[in-house]
């Protein structure tokens, strides 16, 4: 067994997280208190691991290396960070940059290898207490690095009833969180698993499991648990409640926009699509035109649970 007790490593220490049964190592300056700067990760900390971590990240307060290599701008659009965001590619790395709201600070940069399994995050220590940027860039790296392990980071709200989970997909503002709340309010024995970024994974036995994560949007729901996924439902706002079963290509098109994989890395993107094709063969997929009312929750539950 590898000993993972926190020890001074020339001013750094290692902390380990287990998310979706995948171990990530985060190396941070020794003075950093993880539960203060990453409170949503508290339930995912592990003290001992049985094997080397699959994903390694390091946080440094030093200046990022001077970039003398040619980079290609891939994106400068971010819902979260607006025009303060850049995503670039060099011959060896993907580079994520987020400018600080404080003009006197240098902002944050993350250099990741092309498979995202190793990353270094450069930021000022003062940023840890005033922004969620560290959690966000860890999600970016983790969400890409897990793809070869048949795991996909979804943008979804997920509820659990009994031993099954149901994930609601859709564009931002569609009403995913509202629909989850309707299930919790009007249906018996329902609880929230995650309200923004769960992970769906194909396990070795072929079962499709969905996991809570440290990333749950504005809703503080950080459950370190896994549940068998029963259905994926894409929501659309409408003037009436109407259900449609979808399969094959139509099902893939329904779930693909809610999945996290950078389109510029064809290897990772194709692996994610392969996993999605297996997931939709084993998990029911539906489309729900809906109002934000209890009848929508009843209709959805009857279609995917009672198969009516």
Short mmCIF file of C-alpha atoms in Angstrom, two decimals:
data_model
loop_
_atom_site.label_atom_id
_atom_site.label_comp_id
_atom_site.label_asym_id
_atom_site.label_seq_id
_atom_site.Cartn_x
_atom_site.Cartn_y
_atom_site.Cartn_z
CA UNK A 1 0.00 0.00 0.00
CA UNK A 2 1.29 3.45 -0.85
CA UNK A 3 1.49 5.77 2.15
CA UNK A 4 -0.32 9.00 1.36
CA UNK A 5 0.06 10.83 4.64
CA UNK A 6 0.76 14.49 4.04
CA UNK A 7 4.50 15.13 4.26
CA UNK A 8 6.70 18.11 3.47
CA UNK A 9 8.18 17.68 -0.02
CA UNK A 10 10.48 20.68 -0.38
CA UNK A 11 7.67 22.99 0.62
CA UNK A 12 4.87 20.94 -0.96
CA UNK A 13 2.47 18.25 0.18
CA UNK A 14 0.24 15.76 -1.63
CA UNK A 15 -3.48 15.39 -1.10
CA UNK A 16 -5.51 12.63 -2.77
CA UNK A 17 -9.11 12.69 -3.93
CA UNK A 18 -11.25 9.76 -5.05
CA UNK A 19 -13.89 10.91 -7.50
CA UNK A 20 -15.91 8.39 -9.54
CA UNK A 21 -13.54 5.71 -8.21
CA UNK A 22 -10.62 7.51 -9.89
CA UNK A 23 -7.72 8.82 -7.81
CA UNK A 24 -6.39 12.32 -8.41
CA UNK A 25 -3.29 13.64 -6.68
CA UNK A 26 -3.07 17.36 -5.97
CA UNK A 27 0.33 18.69 -4.91
CA UNK A 28 0.06 22.06 -3.15
CA UNK A 29 2.30 24.43 -1.20
CA UNK A 30 2.58 23.16 2.34
CA UNK A 31 0.73 26.14 3.88
CA UNK A 32 -2.43 25.51 1.84
CA UNK A 33 -5.39 24.22 3.84
CA UNK A 34 -7.34 22.08 1.39
CA UNK A 35 -10.66 22.10 3.22
CA UNK A 36 -10.57 25.92 3.25
CA UNK A 37 -9.75 26.53 -0.42
CA UNK A 38 -11.62 23.47 -1.73
CA UNK A 39 -14.47 22.94 0.75
CA UNK A 40 -16.59 20.96 -1.72
CA UNK A 41 -13.78 18.36 -1.97
CA UNK A 42 -13.92 17.50 1.74
CA UNK A 43 -15.95 14.29 1.26
CA UNK A 44 -13.65 13.08 -1.51
CA UNK A 45 -10.33 13.18 0.35
CA UNK A 46 -8.70 9.78 0.84
CA UNK A 47 -5.82 9.03 3.20
CA UNK A 48 -4.57 5.80 1.69
CA UNK A 49 -4.57 4.58 -1.89
CA UNK A 50 -3.95 1.10 -3.23
CA UNK A 51 -2.28 2.15 -6.48
CA UNK A 52 -0.66 5.22 -8.06
CA UNK A 53 -3.04 8.08 -8.92
CA UNK A 54 -4.29 8.20 -12.49
CA UNK A 55 -4.38 12.01 -12.57
CA UNK A 56 -1.70 14.32 -11.16
CA UNK A 57 -1.99 18.07 -10.69
CA UNK A 58 0.21 20.61 -8.97
CA UNK A 59 -0.60 24.06 -7.62
CA UNK A 60 2.23 26.60 -7.73
CA UNK A 61 2.32 30.17 -6.50
CA UNK A 62 5.34 30.93 -8.67
CA UNK A 63 5.20 32.72 -12.01
CA UNK A 64 4.21 30.54 -14.96
CA UNK A 65 7.02 29.68 -17.36
CA UNK A 66 7.70 32.20 -20.08
CA UNK A 67 5.97 30.84 -23.13
CA UNK A 68 8.36 31.07 -26.06
CA UNK A 69 6.54 28.48 -28.16
CA UNK A 70 3.89 29.26 -30.72
CA UNK A 71 0.37 28.77 -29.36
CA UNK A 72 -2.94 28.48 -31.16
CA UNK A 73 -6.06 30.09 -29.74
CA UNK A 74 -8.81 27.48 -29.54
CA UNK A 75 -11.44 29.43 -27.63
CA UNK A 76 -11.98 32.72 -25.82
CA UNK A 77 -15.60 32.04 -24.86
CA UNK A 78 -16.65 30.91 -21.38
CA UNK A 79 -20.06 31.04 -19.71
CA UNK A 80 -18.34 31.13 -16.32
CA UNK A 81 -15.48 33.58 -16.95
CA UNK A 82 -16.70 35.64 -19.90
CA UNK A 83 -14.01 37.53 -21.78
CA UNK A 84 -11.41 36.79 -19.08
CA UNK A 85 -10.92 33.28 -20.46
CA UNK A 86 -8.50 31.82 -23.02
CA UNK A 87 -7.96 28.22 -24.12
CA UNK A 88 -4.79 27.70 -26.16
CA UNK A 89 -2.72 24.85 -27.55
CA UNK A 90 1.03 24.53 -27.95
CA UNK A 91 2.99 21.60 -29.34
CA UNK A 92 3.09 19.98 -25.88
CA UNK A 93 0.28 21.46 -23.79
CA UNK A 94 -3.20 22.80 -23.57
CA UNK A 95 -3.15 26.11 -21.71
CA UNK A 96 -6.16 27.44 -19.80
CA UNK A 97 -5.96 31.09 -18.73
CA UNK A 98 -8.36 33.09 -16.58
CA UNK A 99 -7.66 36.75 -15.87
CA UNK A 100 -8.24 37.94 -12.33
CA UNK A 101 -11.03 40.40 -11.56
CA UNK A 102 -8.34 42.32 -9.70
CA UNK A 103 -6.32 44.10 -12.39
CA UNK A 104 -3.24 44.09 -10.13
CA UNK A 105 -3.07 40.29 -10.10
CA UNK A 106 -1.70 38.08 -12.84
CA UNK A 107 -4.58 35.63 -13.02
CA UNK A 108 -4.45 31.84 -13.33
CA UNK A 109 -2.85 29.58 -15.92
CA UNK A 110 -3.03 25.80 -16.15
CA UNK A 111 -0.62 23.89 -18.36
CA UNK A 112 -1.89 20.38 -19.14
CA UNK A 113 -0.38 17.57 -21.14
CA UNK A 114 -2.45 16.62 -24.15
CA UNK A 115 -4.18 13.79 -22.26
CA UNK A 116 -4.74 16.05 -19.20
CA UNK A 117 -3.35 13.39 -16.85
CA UNK A 118 -0.68 15.83 -15.65
CA UNK A 119 -1.28 19.53 -15.10
CA UNK A 120 0.40 22.45 -13.33
CA UNK A 121 -1.74 25.35 -12.11
CA UNK A 122 -0.09 28.74 -11.59
CA UNK A 123 -1.95 31.28 -9.50
CA UNK A 124 -1.40 33.79 -6.73
CA UNK A 125 -2.04 32.61 -3.19
CA UNK A 126 -4.43 35.52 -2.59
CA UNK A 127 -6.76 34.19 -5.29
CA UNK A 128 -7.51 31.05 -3.26
CA UNK A 129 -9.70 32.90 -0.79
CA UNK A 130 -11.66 35.07 -3.24
CA UNK A 131 -12.46 32.82 -6.22
CA UNK A 132 -13.52 29.31 -7.18
CA UNK A 133 -10.96 29.19 -9.99
CA UNK A 134 -8.92 26.34 -8.46
CA UNK A 135 -11.96 24.06 -8.24
CA UNK A 136 -12.96 24.99 -11.78
CA UNK A 137 -9.61 24.27 -13.44
CA UNK A 138 -9.39 20.97 -11.54
CA UNK A 139 -12.77 20.08 -13.03
CA UNK A 140 -11.51 20.96 -16.51
CA UNK A 141 -8.46 18.71 -16.16
CA UNK A 142 -10.30 15.88 -14.42
CA UNK A 143 -13.18 15.90 -16.89
CA UNK A 144 -10.83 15.31 -19.82
CA UNK A 145 -8.39 12.94 -18.11
CA UNK A 146 -11.11 10.45 -17.09
CA UNK A 147 -12.40 9.87 -20.62
CA UNK A 148 -10.06 6.91 -21.41
CA UNK A 149 -11.46 5.18 -18.32
CA UNK A 150 -14.95 5.12 -19.83
CA UNK A 151 -16.08 8.00 -17.65
CA UNK A 152 -17.88 11.12 -18.84
CA UNK A 153 -18.48 14.40 -17.02
CA UNK A 154 -22.06 15.52 -17.64
CA UNK A 155 -23.78 18.86 -17.23
CA UNK A 156 -26.91 17.62 -15.50
CA UNK A 157 -29.04 17.56 -12.38
CA UNK A 158 -29.43 14.10 -10.85
CA UNK A 159 -31.93 12.62 -8.41
CA UNK A 160 -31.96 9.25 -6.70
CA UNK A 161 -35.00 7.18 -5.81
CA UNK A 162 -34.29 3.87 -4.15
CA UNK A 163 -31.27 2.30 -5.82
CA UNK A 164 -31.65 4.07 -9.19
CA UNK A 165 -30.65 7.50 -10.46
CA UNK A 166 -32.22 9.78 -13.06
CA UNK A 167 -30.29 12.56 -14.80
CA UNK A 168 -31.92 15.64 -16.31
CA UNK A 169 -30.09 17.34 -19.17
CA UNK A 170 -30.64 20.55 -21.09
CA UNK A 171 -29.27 23.97 -21.91
CA UNK A 172 -28.51 26.37 -19.07
CA UNK A 173 -31.76 27.89 -17.88
CA UNK A 174 -33.88 25.02 -19.17
CA UNK A 175 -35.02 24.04 -15.68
CA UNK A 176 -32.90 21.02 -14.75
CA UNK A 177 -32.61 22.04 -11.11
CA UNK A 178 -36.29 22.97 -10.99
CA UNK A 179 -37.30 19.57 -12.34
CA UNK A 180 -35.14 17.85 -9.72
CA UNK A 181 -36.81 19.91 -6.99
CA UNK A 182 -40.23 18.90 -8.32
CA UNK A 183 -39.27 15.23 -8.05
CA UNK A 184 -38.03 15.76 -4.50
CA UNK A 185 -41.18 17.67 -3.50
CA UNK A 186 -43.86 15.51 -5.10
CA UNK A 187 -42.42 12.00 -5.43
CA UNK A 188 -41.70 9.68 -2.54
CA UNK A 189 -38.16 8.94 -1.35
CA UNK A 190 -36.30 11.17 -3.82
CA UNK A 191 -33.05 12.95 -2.96
CA UNK A 192 -30.54 15.02 -4.91
CA UNK A 193 -27.24 13.43 -5.94
CA UNK A 194 -25.68 16.35 -7.83
CA UNK A 195 -27.04 19.53 -9.35
CA UNK A 196 -24.53 20.42 -12.05
CA UNK A 197 -21.61 18.10 -12.90
CA UNK A 198 -22.05 14.39 -12.14
CA UNK A 199 -19.88 11.71 -13.73
CA UNK A 200 -21.28 8.72 -15.61
CA UNK A 201 -18.99 5.72 -15.83
CA UNK A 202 -19.14 2.29 -17.47
CA UNK A 203 -17.91 -0.14 -14.84
CA UNK A 204 -15.94 -3.33 -15.43
CA UNK A 205 -19.08 -5.43 -14.96
CA UNK A 206 -20.84 -3.38 -17.65
CA UNK A 207 -23.15 -1.49 -15.31
CA UNK A 208 -23.67 2.22 -15.90
CA UNK A 209 -23.10 4.13 -12.68
CA UNK A 210 -23.48 7.83 -11.97
CA UNK A 211 -21.35 9.53 -9.31
CA UNK A 212 -21.62 12.61 -7.20
CA UNK A 213 -18.69 15.01 -7.51
CA UNK A 214 -17.23 18.09 -5.80
CA UNK A 215 -18.79 20.19 -8.58
CA UNK A 216 -22.49 20.93 -8.11
CA UNK A 217 -22.96 24.47 -9.39
CA UNK A 218 -24.80 26.85 -7.07
CA UNK A 219 -26.34 23.99 -5.07
CA UNK A 220 -24.11 22.70 -2.24
CA UNK A 221 -24.65 18.98 -2.85
CA UNK A 222 -21.35 17.10 -2.73
CA UNK A 223 -22.27 13.47 -2.18
CA UNK A 224 -19.45 10.96 -2.53
CA UNK A 225 -21.64 8.10 -3.68
CA UNK A 226 -22.51 6.14 -6.80
CA UNK A 227 -25.88 4.89 -8.01
CA UNK A 228 -26.91 2.85 -11.02
CA UNK A 229 -28.15 5.17 -13.77
CA UNK A 230 -31.65 4.34 -14.99
CA UNK A 231 -32.38 7.18 -17.43
CA UNK A 232 -31.10 10.31 -19.16
CA UNK A 233 -33.82 12.87 -19.88
CA UNK A 234 -33.31 15.96 -22.02
CA UNK A 235 -35.62 18.79 -20.96
CA UNK A 236 -37.05 21.58 -23.08
CA UNK A 237 -39.39 24.32 -21.92
CA UNK A 238 -42.84 24.14 -23.50
CA UNK A 239 -46.47 25.14 -23.04
CA UNK A 240 -47.47 21.56 -22.23
CA UNK A 241 -45.91 18.38 -20.83
CA UNK A 242 -45.05 15.81 -23.46
CA UNK A 243 -42.75 12.76 -23.42
CA UNK A 244 -40.81 11.11 -26.25
CA UNK A 245 -38.63 7.99 -26.15
CA UNK A 246 -35.47 8.28 -28.24
CA UNK A 247 -32.94 5.68 -29.34
CA UNK A 248 -29.84 5.33 -31.49
CA UNK A 249 -28.61 8.46 -33.24
CA UNK A 250 -31.42 10.59 -31.84
CA UNK A 251 -30.50 9.53 -28.31
CA UNK A 252 -26.83 10.31 -28.94
CA UNK A 253 -27.72 13.77 -30.25
CA UNK A 254 -29.86 14.30 -27.14
CA UNK A 255 -27.07 13.58 -24.65
CA UNK A 256 -23.93 14.72 -26.52
CA UNK A 257 -24.33 18.49 -25.90
CA UNK A 258 -24.35 17.84 -22.14
CA UNK A 259 -21.02 16.00 -22.11
CA UNK A 260 -17.59 17.43 -21.49
CA UNK A 261 -14.86 16.74 -24.04
CA UNK A 262 -12.88 19.30 -25.97
CA UNK A 263 -13.65 18.97 -29.66
CA UNK A 264 -10.08 19.86 -30.67
CA UNK A 265 -8.68 16.65 -29.21
CA UNK A 266 -10.13 14.06 -31.58
CA UNK A 267 -8.69 11.15 -29.62
CA UNK A 268 -10.46 12.11 -26.38
CA UNK A 269 -13.61 13.23 -28.17
CA UNK A 270 -13.94 9.97 -30.10
CA UNK A 271 -13.37 7.95 -26.93
CA UNK A 272 -16.13 9.92 -25.22
CA UNK A 273 -18.53 9.25 -28.10
CA UNK A 274 -17.70 5.54 -27.93
CA UNK A 275 -18.60 5.55 -24.23
CA UNK A 276 -21.82 7.47 -24.91
CA UNK A 277 -22.89 4.94 -27.53
CA UNK A 278 -22.51 2.16 -24.97
CA UNK A 279 -24.29 4.19 -22.30
CA UNK A 280 -27.35 4.92 -24.46
CA UNK A 281 -27.62 1.25 -25.40
CA UNK A 282 -27.99 0.34 -21.72
CA UNK A 283 -29.74 3.39 -20.25
CA UNK A 284 -33.14 4.71 -21.24
CA UNK A 285 -33.07 8.08 -23.00
CA UNK A 286 -36.03 10.41 -23.31
CA UNK A 287 -36.98 13.94 -24.27
CA UNK A 288 -39.42 15.85 -22.09
CA UNK A 289 -41.20 18.99 -23.21
CA UNK A 290 -42.32 20.43 -19.92
CA UNK A 291 -43.73 23.11 -17.71
CA UNK A 292 -42.19 23.77 -14.28
CA UNK A 293 -45.01 21.95 -12.48
CA UNK A 294 -45.69 18.75 -10.59
CA UNK A 295 -47.44 17.17 -13.58
CA UNK A 296 -44.14 17.26 -15.46
CA UNK A 297 -42.48 15.32 -12.63
CA UNK A 298 -45.32 12.79 -12.53
CA UNK A 299 -45.26 12.28 -16.31
CA UNK A 300 -41.49 11.87 -16.40
CA UNK A 301 -41.44 9.39 -13.52
CA UNK A 302 -44.26 7.31 -15.01
CA UNK A 303 -42.48 7.05 -18.35
CA UNK A 304 -39.04 6.09 -17.05
CA UNK A 305 -39.90 4.24 -13.86
CA UNK A 306 -43.27 2.64 -14.54
CA UNK A 307 -42.77 2.52 -18.30
CA UNK A 308 -46.29 3.85 -18.91
#
